[in-house]
GROMACS .gro file of C-alpha atoms in nm:
model
  231
    1MET     CA    1  -1.308   0.437   1.407
    2ARG     CA    2  -0.971   0.540   1.531
    3ILE     CA    3  -0.728   0.443   1.246
    4ALA     CA    4  -0.348   0.454   1.232
    5VAL     CA    5  -0.207   0.522   0.888
    6PHE     CA    6   0.160   0.405   0.843
    7GLY     CA    7   0.313   0.567   0.550
    8ALA     CA    8   0.087   0.877   0.574
    9ASN     CA    9   0.300   1.112   0.417
   10GLY     CA   10   0.347   0.930   0.070
   11PRO     CA   11   0.104   1.002  -0.215
   12THR     CA   12  -0.152   0.725  -0.125
   13GLY     CA   13  -0.123   0.767   0.267
   14ARG     CA   14  -0.218   1.151   0.225
   15LEU     CA   15  -0.528   1.047   0.005
   16LEU     CA   16  -0.629   0.779   0.259
   17THR     CA   17  -0.578   1.017   0.541
   18GLY     CA   18  -0.797   1.273   0.384
   19GLN     CA   19  -1.076   1.007   0.283
   20ALA     CA   20  -1.071   0.877   0.645
   21LEU     CA   21  -1.121   1.235   0.795
   22ALA     CA   22  -1.395   1.329   0.530
   23ALA     CA   23  -1.564   0.992   0.629
   24GLY     CA   24  -1.566   1.096   0.999
   25HIS     CA   25  -1.274   0.875   1.146
   26HIS     CA   26  -1.015   0.989   1.375
   27VAL     CA   27  -0.676   0.924   1.235
   28THR     CA   28  -0.337   0.900   1.353
   29ALA     CA   29  -0.096   0.969   1.075
   30VAL     CA   30   0.244   0.826   1.125
   31THR     CA   31   0.549   0.948   0.950
   32ARG     CA   32   0.908   1.019   0.985
   33HIS     CA   33   0.852   1.371   0.869
   34PRO     CA   34   0.544   1.521   1.065
   35ASP     CA   35   0.694   1.878   0.977
   36SER     CA   36   0.618   1.814   0.599
   37PHE     CA   37   0.249   1.659   0.647
   38PRO     CA   38   0.014   1.888   0.484
   39LEU     CA   39  -0.316   1.816   0.640
   40ARG     CA   40  -0.478   1.951   0.950
   41HIS     CA   41  -0.792   1.844   1.127
   42ASP     CA   42  -0.926   1.847   1.473
   43ARG     CA   43  -0.966   1.443   1.434
   44LEU     CA   44  -0.604   1.423   1.306
   45ASP     CA   45  -0.311   1.341   1.501
   46VAL     CA   46   0.012   1.355   1.297
   47VAL     CA   47   0.284   1.144   1.483
   48ARG     CA   48   0.656   1.087   1.426
   49ALA     CA   49   0.754   0.740   1.406
   50ASP     CA   50   0.989   0.500   1.215
   51VAL     CA   51   0.805   0.200   1.125
   52THR     CA   52   1.150   0.003   1.196
   53ASP     CA   53   1.136   0.120   1.568
   54PRO     CA   54   0.934  -0.117   1.769
   55ALA     CA   55   0.852   0.134   2.049
   56ALA     CA   56   0.752   0.399   1.824
   57VAL     CA   57   0.520   0.179   1.640
   58ASP     CA   58   0.372   0.040   1.956
   59GLY     CA   59   0.280   0.403   2.064
   60ALA     CA   60   0.105   0.465   1.735
   61VAL     CA   61  -0.094   0.159   1.734
   62ALA     CA   62  -0.205   0.186   2.103
   63GLU     CA   63  -0.592   0.244   2.149
   64ARG     CA   64  -0.661   0.215   1.771
   65ASP     CA   65  -0.939   0.015   1.611
   66ALA     CA   66  -0.756  -0.049   1.282
   67VAL     CA   67  -0.418  -0.010   1.105
   68LEU     CA   68  -0.366   0.063   0.756
   69SER     CA   69  -0.020   0.047   0.605
   70THR     CA   70   0.061   0.246   0.288
   71LEU     CA   71   0.436   0.212   0.324
   72GLY     CA   72   0.645   0.283   0.028
   73VAL     CA   73   1.023   0.283  -0.047
   74PRO     CA   74   1.196   0.341  -0.378
   75PRO     CA   75   1.371   0.048  -0.539
   76ALA     CA   76   1.741   0.007  -0.443
   77LYS     CA   77   2.011  -0.244  -0.536
   78GLN     CA   78   2.097  -0.305  -0.178
   79PRO     CA   79   1.857  -0.529   0.024
   80ILE     CA   80   1.528  -0.376   0.157
   81HIS     CA   81   1.394  -0.439   0.490
   82THR     CA   82   1.141  -0.173   0.563
   83TYR     CA   83   0.826  -0.360   0.448
   84SER     CA   84   0.916  -0.664   0.651
   85ARG     CA   85   1.052  -0.519   0.949
   86GLY     CA   86   0.763  -0.270   0.959
   87ALA     CA   87   0.504  -0.530   0.917
   88ALA     CA   88   0.668  -0.746   1.202
   89ASN     CA   89   0.680  -0.445   1.441
   90ILE     CA   90   0.289  -0.344   1.353
   91VAL     CA   91   0.186  -0.715   1.393
   92ALA     CA   92   0.339  -0.728   1.736
   93ALA     CA   93   0.209  -0.391   1.835
   94MET     CA   94  -0.145  -0.504   1.745
   95ARG     CA   95  -0.125  -0.817   1.933
   96ARG     CA   96  -0.028  -0.635   2.221
   97HIS     CA   97  -0.290  -0.385   2.215
   98ARG     CA   98  -0.555  -0.635   2.081
   99VAL     CA   99  -0.610  -0.446   1.740
  100ARG     CA  100  -0.770  -0.670   1.503
  101ARG     CA  101  -0.798  -0.515   1.157
  102LEU     CA  102  -0.501  -0.474   0.944
  103ALA     CA  103  -0.464  -0.383   0.570
  104VAL     CA  104  -0.129  -0.331   0.406
  105VAL     CA  105  -0.054  -0.225   0.054
  106SER     CA  106   0.181  -0.470  -0.139
  107SER     CA  107   0.219  -0.473  -0.526
  108SER     CA  108   0.117  -0.692  -0.820
  109GLY     CA  109   0.491  -0.709  -0.888
  110VAL     CA  110   0.535  -0.957  -0.617
  111ASP     CA  111   0.336  -1.223  -0.844
  112PRO     CA  112   0.398  -1.099  -1.198
  113ARG     CA  113   0.232  -1.257  -1.489
  114PRO     CA  114   0.154  -1.131  -1.849
  115TYR     CA  115  -0.139  -0.895  -1.912
  116SER     CA  116  -0.367  -0.969  -2.202
  117ASP     CA  117  -0.355  -0.602  -2.323
  118GLY     CA  118   0.036  -0.581  -2.238
  119GLY     CA  119   0.185  -0.661  -2.546
  120PHE     CA  120   0.525  -0.775  -2.631
  121LEU     CA  121   0.693  -0.453  -2.512
  122PHE     CA  122   0.539  -0.470  -2.162
  123ASN     CA  123   0.499  -0.836  -2.077
  124ARG     CA  124   0.851  -0.949  -2.229
  125MET     CA  125   1.066  -0.666  -2.154
  126LEU     CA  126   0.953  -0.413  -1.894
  127LEU     CA  127   0.759  -0.646  -1.667
  128PRO     CA  128   1.056  -0.870  -1.625
  129TYR     CA  129   1.301  -0.572  -1.593
  130VAL     CA  130   1.102  -0.404  -1.320
  131THR     CA  131   1.026  -0.714  -1.111
  132ARG     CA  132   1.345  -0.928  -1.143
  133VAL     CA  133   1.597  -0.646  -1.196
  134LEU     CA  134   1.516  -0.289  -1.090
  135GLY     CA  135   1.285  -0.387  -0.811
  136LYS     CA  136   1.411  -0.718  -0.735
  137THR     CA  137   1.516  -0.637  -0.360
  138LEU     CA  138   1.201  -0.430  -0.310
  139TYR     CA  139   0.955  -0.704  -0.422
  140ASP     CA  140   1.168  -0.971  -0.219
  141ASP     CA  141   1.088  -0.754   0.083
  142MET     CA  142   0.729  -0.737   0.000
  143ARG     CA  143   0.702  -1.120  -0.017
  144ARG     CA  144   0.861  -1.115   0.318
  145MET     CA  145   0.610  -0.857   0.452
  146GLU     CA  146   0.300  -1.050   0.277
  147ALA     CA  147   0.447  -1.385   0.459
  148LEU     CA  148   0.454  -1.209   0.795
  149VAL     CA  149   0.102  -1.087   0.763
  150ARG     CA  150  -0.051  -1.394   0.640
  151GLU     CA  151   0.126  -1.598   0.944
  152SER     CA  152  -0.043  -1.367   1.188
  153ASP     CA  153  -0.376  -1.425   1.370
  154LEU     CA  154  -0.512  -1.091   1.275
  155ASP     CA  155  -0.792  -0.996   1.058
  156TRP     CA  156  -0.565  -0.888   0.768
  157THR     CA  157  -0.605  -0.787   0.397
  158ILE     CA  158  -0.309  -0.762   0.155
  159VAL     CA  159  -0.386  -0.511  -0.117
  160ARG     CA  160  -0.184  -0.537  -0.454
  161PRO     CA  161  -0.228  -0.238  -0.666
  162SER     CA  162  -0.074  -0.259  -1.022
  163GLY     CA  163   0.073   0.071  -1.183
  164LEU     CA  164   0.002   0.339  -0.977
  165TYR     CA  165  -0.120   0.684  -1.117
  166HIS     CA  166  -0.290   0.997  -1.004
  167LEU     CA  167  -0.653   1.073  -1.043
  168PRO     CA  168  -0.822   1.366  -0.861
  169ALA     CA  169  -1.110   1.159  -0.711
  170ALA     CA  170  -1.184   0.782  -0.661
  171THR     CA  171  -1.380   0.614  -0.940
  172ASP     CA  172  -1.603   0.310  -0.972
  173TYR     CA  173  -1.298   0.068  -0.901
  174THR     CA  174  -1.314  -0.303  -0.877
  175VAL     CA  175  -1.168  -0.520  -0.600
  176VAL     CA  176  -1.066  -0.866  -0.731
  177GLU     CA  177  -0.976  -1.170  -0.516
  178GLY     CA  178  -0.616  -1.290  -0.609
  179HIS     CA  179  -0.449  -1.154  -0.933
  180ALA     CA  180  -0.649  -0.915  -1.173
  181ASP     CA  181  -0.566  -0.900  -1.540
  182ALA     CA  182  -0.542  -0.509  -1.511
  183ARG     CA  183  -0.220  -0.277  -1.542
  184PHE     CA  184  -0.326   0.031  -1.340
  185THR     CA  185  -0.475   0.146  -1.024
  186ALA     CA  186  -0.536   0.511  -0.927
  187ARG     CA  187  -0.402   0.592  -0.591
  188ALA     CA  188  -0.751   0.747  -0.511
  189ASP     CA  189  -0.901   0.414  -0.563
  190LEU     CA  190  -0.643   0.232  -0.373
  191ALA     CA  191  -0.700   0.467  -0.073
  192ALA     CA  192  -1.088   0.441  -0.111
  193SER     CA  193  -1.073   0.053  -0.113
  194MET     CA  194  -0.864   0.027   0.181
  195LEU     CA  195  -1.114   0.255   0.409
  196ALA     CA  196  -1.394   0.062   0.248
  197MET     CA  197  -1.259  -0.258   0.385
  198LEU     CA  198  -1.296  -0.138   0.749
  199ALA     CA  199  -1.678  -0.175   0.704
  200ASP     CA  200  -1.670  -0.497   0.495
  201ASP     CA  201  -1.548  -0.853   0.602
  202ARG     CA  202  -1.555  -0.992   0.256
  203HIS     CA  203  -1.157  -0.974   0.224
  204VAL     CA  204  -1.053  -1.043   0.562
  205ARG     CA  205  -0.759  -1.288   0.556
  206SER     CA  206  -0.762  -1.254   0.165
  207THR     CA  207  -0.508  -1.100  -0.097
  208VAL     CA  208  -0.687  -0.870  -0.332
  209SER     CA  209  -0.620  -0.649  -0.629
  210VAL     CA  210  -0.755  -0.310  -0.687
  211VAL     CA  211  -0.856  -0.246  -1.068
  212THR     CA  212  -0.915   0.109  -1.190
  213THR     CA  213  -1.068   0.112  -1.557
  214ALA     CA  214  -1.133   0.486  -1.586
  215ASP     CA  215  -0.897   0.742  -1.764
  216ASN     CA  216  -0.603   0.476  -1.757
  217PRO     CA  217  -0.289   0.637  -1.889
  218THR     CA  218  -0.120   0.468  -2.182
  219LEU     CA  219   0.204   0.297  -2.115
  220PRO     CA  220   0.425   0.600  -2.239
  221GLN     CA  221   0.222   0.843  -2.056
  222TRP     CA  222   0.263   0.620  -1.717
  223ILE     CA  223   0.642   0.592  -1.780
  224ARG     CA  224   0.677   0.956  -1.822
  225ARG     CA  225   0.433   1.084  -1.549
  226GLU     CA  226   0.526   0.811  -1.279
  227ALA     CA  227   0.831   0.608  -1.340
  228LEU     CA  228   1.041   0.898  -1.489
  229ALA     CA  229   0.912   1.154  -1.251
  230LYS     CA  230   1.041   0.978  -0.934
  231ARG     CA  231   1.403   0.993  -1.075
   0.00000   0.00000   0.00000
């Protein structure tokens, strides 16, 4: 397939691009910073484009068979619009060019619920702080993105990972319709699940969670490796 990957220069986007190339697909990696994109391949085109620029998005989507979005921005106090404006431009471009298949990364944080193994610290303190304070504007915009995607007539899937972390390769992950009672998702599994959806119609027009159960970090490890490392 000819696949456009938005957010290709992020941690998940790079993994997804590499996995798609390894599977034999032709990939258009869309990024604002093509000079820093580390992958090279004869079936790879690296395109400079800002997802909030309708003309640039249109060019990246043209003549593609599917679009995968792994867009990600850091939390901020001020309003965030990258997800929703990006989704609006992607959906419009896909309609113009008659591209049907779309999968976008959202987050379990848009619909926060207590986890059975979360404990008091995670469920009553960390989760509310992250979703209602630290990431409020980010999750608000993710909700707007999800609404735009759901209202489209495309063959869409919204993918909601939980706490993202690094593993060197994909595992025997699980995809669950709706909410999953699991706190962690390896980026390699998130990428692999999105790629697998291109050949599987079971999750078309659905919101799914991706669950990793192998080699999960402890909460202190996750905070140290992921949350604090981004500062």
